[in-house]
mmCIF file of C-alpha atoms in Angstrom:
data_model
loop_
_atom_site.group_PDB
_atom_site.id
_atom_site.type_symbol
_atom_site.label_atom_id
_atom_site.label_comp_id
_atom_site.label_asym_id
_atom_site.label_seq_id
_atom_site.Cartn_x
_atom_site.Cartn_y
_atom_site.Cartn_z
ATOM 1 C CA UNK S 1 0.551 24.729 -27.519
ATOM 2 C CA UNK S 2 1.929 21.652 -28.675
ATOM 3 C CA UNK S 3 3.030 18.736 -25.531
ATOM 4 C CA UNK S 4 6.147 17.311 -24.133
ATOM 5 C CA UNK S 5 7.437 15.527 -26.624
ATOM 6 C CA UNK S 6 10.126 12.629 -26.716
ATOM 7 C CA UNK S 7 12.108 10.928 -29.526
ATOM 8 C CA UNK S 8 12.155 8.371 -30.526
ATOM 9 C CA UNK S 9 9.020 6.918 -29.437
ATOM 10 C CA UNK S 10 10.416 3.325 -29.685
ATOM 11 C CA UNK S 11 14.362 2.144 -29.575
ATOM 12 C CA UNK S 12 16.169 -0.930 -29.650
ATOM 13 C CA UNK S 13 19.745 -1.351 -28.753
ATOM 14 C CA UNK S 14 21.890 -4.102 -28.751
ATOM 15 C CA UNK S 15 23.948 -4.686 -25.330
ATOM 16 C CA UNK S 16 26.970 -2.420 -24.838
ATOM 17 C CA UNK S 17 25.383 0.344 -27.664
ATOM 18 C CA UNK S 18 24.915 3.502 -26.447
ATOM 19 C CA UNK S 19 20.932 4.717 -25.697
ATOM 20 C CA UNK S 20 19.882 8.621 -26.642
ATOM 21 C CA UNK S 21 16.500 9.909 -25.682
ATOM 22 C CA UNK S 22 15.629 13.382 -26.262
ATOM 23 C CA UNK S 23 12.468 15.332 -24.272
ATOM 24 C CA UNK S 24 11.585 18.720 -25.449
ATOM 25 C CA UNK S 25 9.551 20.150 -23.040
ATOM 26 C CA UNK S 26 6.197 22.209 -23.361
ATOM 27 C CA UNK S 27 6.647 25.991 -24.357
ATOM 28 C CA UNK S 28 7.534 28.171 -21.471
ATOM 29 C CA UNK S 29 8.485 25.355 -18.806
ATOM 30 C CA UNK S 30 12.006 25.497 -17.762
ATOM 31 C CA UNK S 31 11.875 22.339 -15.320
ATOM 32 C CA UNK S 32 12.163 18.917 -16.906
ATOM 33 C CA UNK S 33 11.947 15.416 -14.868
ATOM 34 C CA UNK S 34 12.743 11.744 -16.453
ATOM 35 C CA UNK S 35 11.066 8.911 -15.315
ATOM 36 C CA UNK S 36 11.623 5.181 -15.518
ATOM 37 C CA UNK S 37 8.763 2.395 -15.902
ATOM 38 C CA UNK S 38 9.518 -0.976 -15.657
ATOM 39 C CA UNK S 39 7.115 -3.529 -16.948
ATOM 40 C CA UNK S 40 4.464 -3.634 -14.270
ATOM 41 C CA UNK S 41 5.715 -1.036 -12.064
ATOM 42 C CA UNK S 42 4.999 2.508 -11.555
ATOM 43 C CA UNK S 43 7.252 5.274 -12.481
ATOM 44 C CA UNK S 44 10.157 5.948 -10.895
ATOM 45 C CA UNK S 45 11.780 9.508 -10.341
ATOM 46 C CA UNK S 46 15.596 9.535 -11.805
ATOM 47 C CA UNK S 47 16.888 13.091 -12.349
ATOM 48 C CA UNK S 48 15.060 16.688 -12.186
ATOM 49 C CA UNK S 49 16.960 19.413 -14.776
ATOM 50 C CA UNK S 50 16.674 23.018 -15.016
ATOM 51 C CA UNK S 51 18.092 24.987 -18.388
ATOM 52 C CA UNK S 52 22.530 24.042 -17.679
ATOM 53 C CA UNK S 53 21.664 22.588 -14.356
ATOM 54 C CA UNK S 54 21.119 19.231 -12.736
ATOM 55 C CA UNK S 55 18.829 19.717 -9.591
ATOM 56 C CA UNK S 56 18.697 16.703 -8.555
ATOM 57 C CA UNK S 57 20.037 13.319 -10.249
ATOM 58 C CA UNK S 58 19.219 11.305 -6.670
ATOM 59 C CA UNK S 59 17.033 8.562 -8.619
ATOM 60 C CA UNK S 60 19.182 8.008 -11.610
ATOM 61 C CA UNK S 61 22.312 5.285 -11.284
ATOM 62 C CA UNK S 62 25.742 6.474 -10.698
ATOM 63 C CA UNK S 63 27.005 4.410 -13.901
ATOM 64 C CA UNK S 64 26.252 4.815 -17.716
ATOM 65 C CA UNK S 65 23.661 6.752 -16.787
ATOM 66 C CA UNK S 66 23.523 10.742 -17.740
ATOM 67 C CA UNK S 67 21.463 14.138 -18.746
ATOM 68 C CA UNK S 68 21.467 17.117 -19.557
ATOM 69 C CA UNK S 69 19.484 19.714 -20.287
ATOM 70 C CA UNK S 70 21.543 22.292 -22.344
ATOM 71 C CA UNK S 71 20.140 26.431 -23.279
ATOM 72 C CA UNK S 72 19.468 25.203 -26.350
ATOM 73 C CA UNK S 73 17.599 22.169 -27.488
ATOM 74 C CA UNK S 74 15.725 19.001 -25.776
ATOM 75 C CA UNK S 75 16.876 17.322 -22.393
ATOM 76 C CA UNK S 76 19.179 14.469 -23.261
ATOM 77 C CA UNK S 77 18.968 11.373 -21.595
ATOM 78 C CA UNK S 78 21.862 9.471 -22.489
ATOM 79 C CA UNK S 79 22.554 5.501 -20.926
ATOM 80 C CA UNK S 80 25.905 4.369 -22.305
ATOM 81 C CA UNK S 81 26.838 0.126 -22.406
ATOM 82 C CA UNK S 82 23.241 -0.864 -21.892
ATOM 83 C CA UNK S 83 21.829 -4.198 -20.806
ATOM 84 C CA UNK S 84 18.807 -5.993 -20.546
ATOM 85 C CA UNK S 85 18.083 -4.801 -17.613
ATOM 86 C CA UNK S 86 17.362 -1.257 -19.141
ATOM 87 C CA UNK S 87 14.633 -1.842 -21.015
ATOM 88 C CA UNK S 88 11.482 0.157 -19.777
ATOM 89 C CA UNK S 89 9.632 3.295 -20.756
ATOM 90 C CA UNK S 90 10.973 6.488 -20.187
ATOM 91 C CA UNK S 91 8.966 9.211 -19.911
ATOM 92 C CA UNK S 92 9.855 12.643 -19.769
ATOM 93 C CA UNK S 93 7.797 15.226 -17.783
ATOM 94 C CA UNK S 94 7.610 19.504 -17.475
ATOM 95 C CA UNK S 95 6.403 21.740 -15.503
ATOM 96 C CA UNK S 96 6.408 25.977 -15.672
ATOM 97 C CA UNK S 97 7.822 26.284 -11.912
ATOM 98 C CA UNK S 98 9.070 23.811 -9.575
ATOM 99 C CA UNK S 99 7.791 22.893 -5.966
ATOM 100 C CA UNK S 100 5.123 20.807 -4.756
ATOM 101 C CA UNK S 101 1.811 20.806 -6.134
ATOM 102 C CA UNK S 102 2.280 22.007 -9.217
ATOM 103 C CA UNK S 103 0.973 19.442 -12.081
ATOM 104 C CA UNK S 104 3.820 17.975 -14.268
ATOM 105 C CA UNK S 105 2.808 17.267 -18.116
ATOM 106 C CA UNK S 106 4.221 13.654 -19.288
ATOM 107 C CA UNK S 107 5.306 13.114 -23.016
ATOM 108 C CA UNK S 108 4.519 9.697 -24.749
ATOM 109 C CA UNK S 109 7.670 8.291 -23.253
ATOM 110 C CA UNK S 110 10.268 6.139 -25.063
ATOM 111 C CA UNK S 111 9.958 2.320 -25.186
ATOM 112 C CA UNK S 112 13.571 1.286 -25.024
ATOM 113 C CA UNK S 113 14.203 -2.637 -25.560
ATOM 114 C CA UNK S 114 17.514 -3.888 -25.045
ATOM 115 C CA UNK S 115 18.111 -6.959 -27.043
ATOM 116 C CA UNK P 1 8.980 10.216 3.688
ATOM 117 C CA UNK P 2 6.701 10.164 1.367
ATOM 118 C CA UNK P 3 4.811 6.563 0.181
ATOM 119 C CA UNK P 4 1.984 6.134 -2.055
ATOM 120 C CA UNK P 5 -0.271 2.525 -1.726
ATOM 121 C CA UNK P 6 -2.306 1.616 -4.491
ATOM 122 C CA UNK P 7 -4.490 -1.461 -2.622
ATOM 123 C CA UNK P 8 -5.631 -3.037 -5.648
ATOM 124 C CA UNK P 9 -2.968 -4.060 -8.717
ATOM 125 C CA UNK P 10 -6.449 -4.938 -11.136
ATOM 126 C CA UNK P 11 -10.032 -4.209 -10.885
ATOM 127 C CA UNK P 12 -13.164 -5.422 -13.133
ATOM 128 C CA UNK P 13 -16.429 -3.993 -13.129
ATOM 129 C CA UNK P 14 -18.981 -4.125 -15.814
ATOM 130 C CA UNK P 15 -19.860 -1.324 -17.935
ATOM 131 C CA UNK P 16 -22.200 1.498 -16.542
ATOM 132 C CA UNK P 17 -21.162 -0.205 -13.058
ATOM 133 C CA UNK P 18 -19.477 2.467 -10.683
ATOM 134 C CA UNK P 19 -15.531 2.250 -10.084
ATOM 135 C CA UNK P 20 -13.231 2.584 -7.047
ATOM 136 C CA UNK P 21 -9.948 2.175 -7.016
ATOM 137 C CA UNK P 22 -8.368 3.029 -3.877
ATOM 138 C CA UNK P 23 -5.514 4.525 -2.707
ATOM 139 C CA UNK P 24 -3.614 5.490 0.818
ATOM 140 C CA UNK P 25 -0.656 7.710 1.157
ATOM 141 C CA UNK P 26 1.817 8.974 3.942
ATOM 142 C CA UNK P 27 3.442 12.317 3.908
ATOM 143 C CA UNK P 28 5.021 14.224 6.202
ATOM 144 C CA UNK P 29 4.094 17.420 5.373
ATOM 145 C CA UNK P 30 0.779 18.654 3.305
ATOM 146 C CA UNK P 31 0.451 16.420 0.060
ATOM 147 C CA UNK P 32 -0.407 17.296 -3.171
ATOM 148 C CA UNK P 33 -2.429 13.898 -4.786
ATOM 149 C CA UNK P 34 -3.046 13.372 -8.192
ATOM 150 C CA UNK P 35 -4.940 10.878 -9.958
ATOM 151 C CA UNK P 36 -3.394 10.102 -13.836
ATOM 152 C CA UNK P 37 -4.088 7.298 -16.062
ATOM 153 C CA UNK P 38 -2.149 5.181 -19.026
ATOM 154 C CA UNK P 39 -3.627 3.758 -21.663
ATOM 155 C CA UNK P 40 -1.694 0.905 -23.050
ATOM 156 C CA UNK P 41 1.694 2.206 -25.097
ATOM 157 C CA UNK P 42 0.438 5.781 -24.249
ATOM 158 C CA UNK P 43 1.978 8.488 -21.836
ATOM 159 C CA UNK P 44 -0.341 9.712 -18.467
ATOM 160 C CA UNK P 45 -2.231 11.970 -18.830
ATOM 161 C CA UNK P 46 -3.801 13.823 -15.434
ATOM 162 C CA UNK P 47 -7.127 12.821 -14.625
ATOM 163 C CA UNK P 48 -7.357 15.218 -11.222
ATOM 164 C CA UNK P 49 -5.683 17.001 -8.387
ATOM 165 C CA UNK P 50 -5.560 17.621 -5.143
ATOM 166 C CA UNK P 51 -3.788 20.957 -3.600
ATOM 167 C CA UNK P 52 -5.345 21.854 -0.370
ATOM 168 C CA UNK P 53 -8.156 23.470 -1.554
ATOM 169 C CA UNK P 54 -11.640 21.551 -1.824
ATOM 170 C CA UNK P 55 -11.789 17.826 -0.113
ATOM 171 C CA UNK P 56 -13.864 16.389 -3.017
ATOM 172 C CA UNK P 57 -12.227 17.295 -6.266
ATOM 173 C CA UNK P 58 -13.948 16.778 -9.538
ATOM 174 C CA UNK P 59 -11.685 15.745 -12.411
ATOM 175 C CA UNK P 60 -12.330 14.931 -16.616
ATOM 176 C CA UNK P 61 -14.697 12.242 -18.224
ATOM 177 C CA UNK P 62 -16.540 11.935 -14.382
ATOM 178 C CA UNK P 63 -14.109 10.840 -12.577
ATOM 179 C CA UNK P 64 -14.011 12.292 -8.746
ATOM 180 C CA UNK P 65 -11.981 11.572 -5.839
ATOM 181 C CA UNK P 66 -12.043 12.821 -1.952
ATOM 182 C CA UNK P 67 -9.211 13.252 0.208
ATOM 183 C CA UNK P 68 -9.643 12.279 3.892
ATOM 184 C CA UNK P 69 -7.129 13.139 5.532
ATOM 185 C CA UNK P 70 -8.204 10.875 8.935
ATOM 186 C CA UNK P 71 -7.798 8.330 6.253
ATOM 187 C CA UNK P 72 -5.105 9.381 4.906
ATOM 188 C CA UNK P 73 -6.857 8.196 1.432
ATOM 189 C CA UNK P 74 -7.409 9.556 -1.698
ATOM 190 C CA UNK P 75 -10.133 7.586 -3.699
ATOM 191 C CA UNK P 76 -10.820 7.686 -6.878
ATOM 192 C CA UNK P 77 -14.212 6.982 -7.994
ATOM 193 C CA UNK P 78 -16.844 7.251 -11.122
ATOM 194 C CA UNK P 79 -20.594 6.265 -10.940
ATOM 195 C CA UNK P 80 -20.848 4.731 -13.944
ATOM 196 C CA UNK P 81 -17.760 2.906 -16.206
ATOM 197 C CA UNK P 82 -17.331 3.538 -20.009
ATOM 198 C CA UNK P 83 -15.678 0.742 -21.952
ATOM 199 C CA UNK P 84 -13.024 3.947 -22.782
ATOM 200 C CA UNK P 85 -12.032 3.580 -19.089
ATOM 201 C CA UNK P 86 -10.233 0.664 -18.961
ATOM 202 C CA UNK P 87 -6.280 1.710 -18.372
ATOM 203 C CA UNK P 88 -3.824 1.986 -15.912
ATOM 204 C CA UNK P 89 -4.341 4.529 -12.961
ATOM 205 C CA UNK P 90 -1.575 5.941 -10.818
ATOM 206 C CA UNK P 91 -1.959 7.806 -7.619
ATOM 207 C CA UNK P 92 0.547 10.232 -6.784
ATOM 208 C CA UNK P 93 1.866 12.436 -4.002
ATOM 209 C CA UNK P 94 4.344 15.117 -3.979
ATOM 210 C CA UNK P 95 4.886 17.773 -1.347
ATOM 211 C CA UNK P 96 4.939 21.585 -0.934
ATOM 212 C CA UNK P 97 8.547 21.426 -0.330
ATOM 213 C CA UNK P 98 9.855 18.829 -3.660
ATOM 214 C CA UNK P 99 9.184 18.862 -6.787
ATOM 215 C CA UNK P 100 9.338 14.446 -7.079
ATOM 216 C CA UNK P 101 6.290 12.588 -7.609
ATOM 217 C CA UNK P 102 5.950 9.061 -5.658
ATOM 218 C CA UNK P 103 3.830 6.960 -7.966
ATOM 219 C CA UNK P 104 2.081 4.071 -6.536
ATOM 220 C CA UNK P 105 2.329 0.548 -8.337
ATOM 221 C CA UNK P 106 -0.828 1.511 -10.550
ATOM 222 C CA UNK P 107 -4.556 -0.165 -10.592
ATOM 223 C CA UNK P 108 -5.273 -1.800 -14.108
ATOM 224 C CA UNK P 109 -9.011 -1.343 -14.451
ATOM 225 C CA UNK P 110 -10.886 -4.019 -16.808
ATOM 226 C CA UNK P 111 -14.567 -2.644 -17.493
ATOM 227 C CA UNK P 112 -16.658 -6.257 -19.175
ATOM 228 C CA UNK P 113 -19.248 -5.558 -21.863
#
């Protein structure tokens, strides 16, 4: 059973380009969570996705920032205009069910640097 | 409202020394804890959890932890270090009622030949 996996693993973008990072999520989980780490920091919650639905997007900012996670194909995290200030790891994370307690499986993540 | 304290941001020990790296949280309801750890330009990958079941919870490559719940800490802890250890560690909570994790700030372990 193959991991989460995210593409690309690295990505540089010049300020103002557009920023697409794609999670597909282990077999059989349905629940898909993105993550941001800045340099030094821990991970941060930003948005939690269900197949067509946005759960909860409390941790992810209002602007240029967006996902989805259509019936078909990966979870799309997509930051439009970005600047320097966006450059961190993403990671992507599943998990079979939702609620507490129950472990979530991180991909590699993707190193975005934001020249 | 959840918070997660990692009390030490790097550790050092020498190799077949024992490690702690230590770590309080505050929930408001029963937490889940979990223990994962980054190497560098890698994802996380879990070391252990904690779900209400036993206090002392034995996770991979002989790494343990205890929650205390008077303490409201959540340990981890390995009697001897392996040069392979050395790597970020992350405590986390999360509750029965949400699905978010609350990472602390991370330990960075250093393990000397």
């Amino acid at each position: 059973n193959a991991g989460v996996m995210q593409n690309p693993r690295h990505l540089v973008r010049r300020r103002g380009q557009e920023a697409r990072l794609r999670c597909s999520p282990m077999k059989g989980h349905s629940h898909v969570y993105w993550y941001r780490q800045l340099p030094e920091e821990g991970l941060k919650f930003m948005v939690y996705l269900q197949k067509e639905n946005i759960i909860d997007e409390s941790g992810m900012p209002k602007e240029r920032f967006s996902a989805e996670f259509p019936k078909e194909g990966p979870s799309i995290l997509r930051i439009q205009q970005v600047v320097r200030g966006d450059s961190a790891a993403y990671f992507c994370a599943s998990s079979p069910t939702s609620g507490g307690g129950h472990e979530q499986f991180f991909g590699p993540g993707t190193r975005l640097t934001v020249l | 409202a959840q918070s997660v304290t990692q009390l030490d941001s790097h550790v050092s020990v020498s190799e077949g020394t024992p490690v702690l790296l230590r770590c309080n949280y505050s929930s408001s309801y029963s937490p889940s804890l979990f223990w994962y750890v980054q190497h560098p330009n890698k994802g996380l990958q879990l070391l252990l959890k904690y779900t209400s079941a036993a206090t002392l919870v034995k996770g991979i490559n002989g790494f343990e932890a205890e929650f205390k719940k008077s303490e409201t800490s959540f340990h981890l802890t390995k009697p001897s270090a392996h040069m392979s250890d050395a790597a970020e560690y992350f405590c986390v909570v999360s509750d029965r009622r949400t699905y978010k994790y609350i990472f602390g700030t991370g330990t960075r372990l250093k393990v000397l030949a």
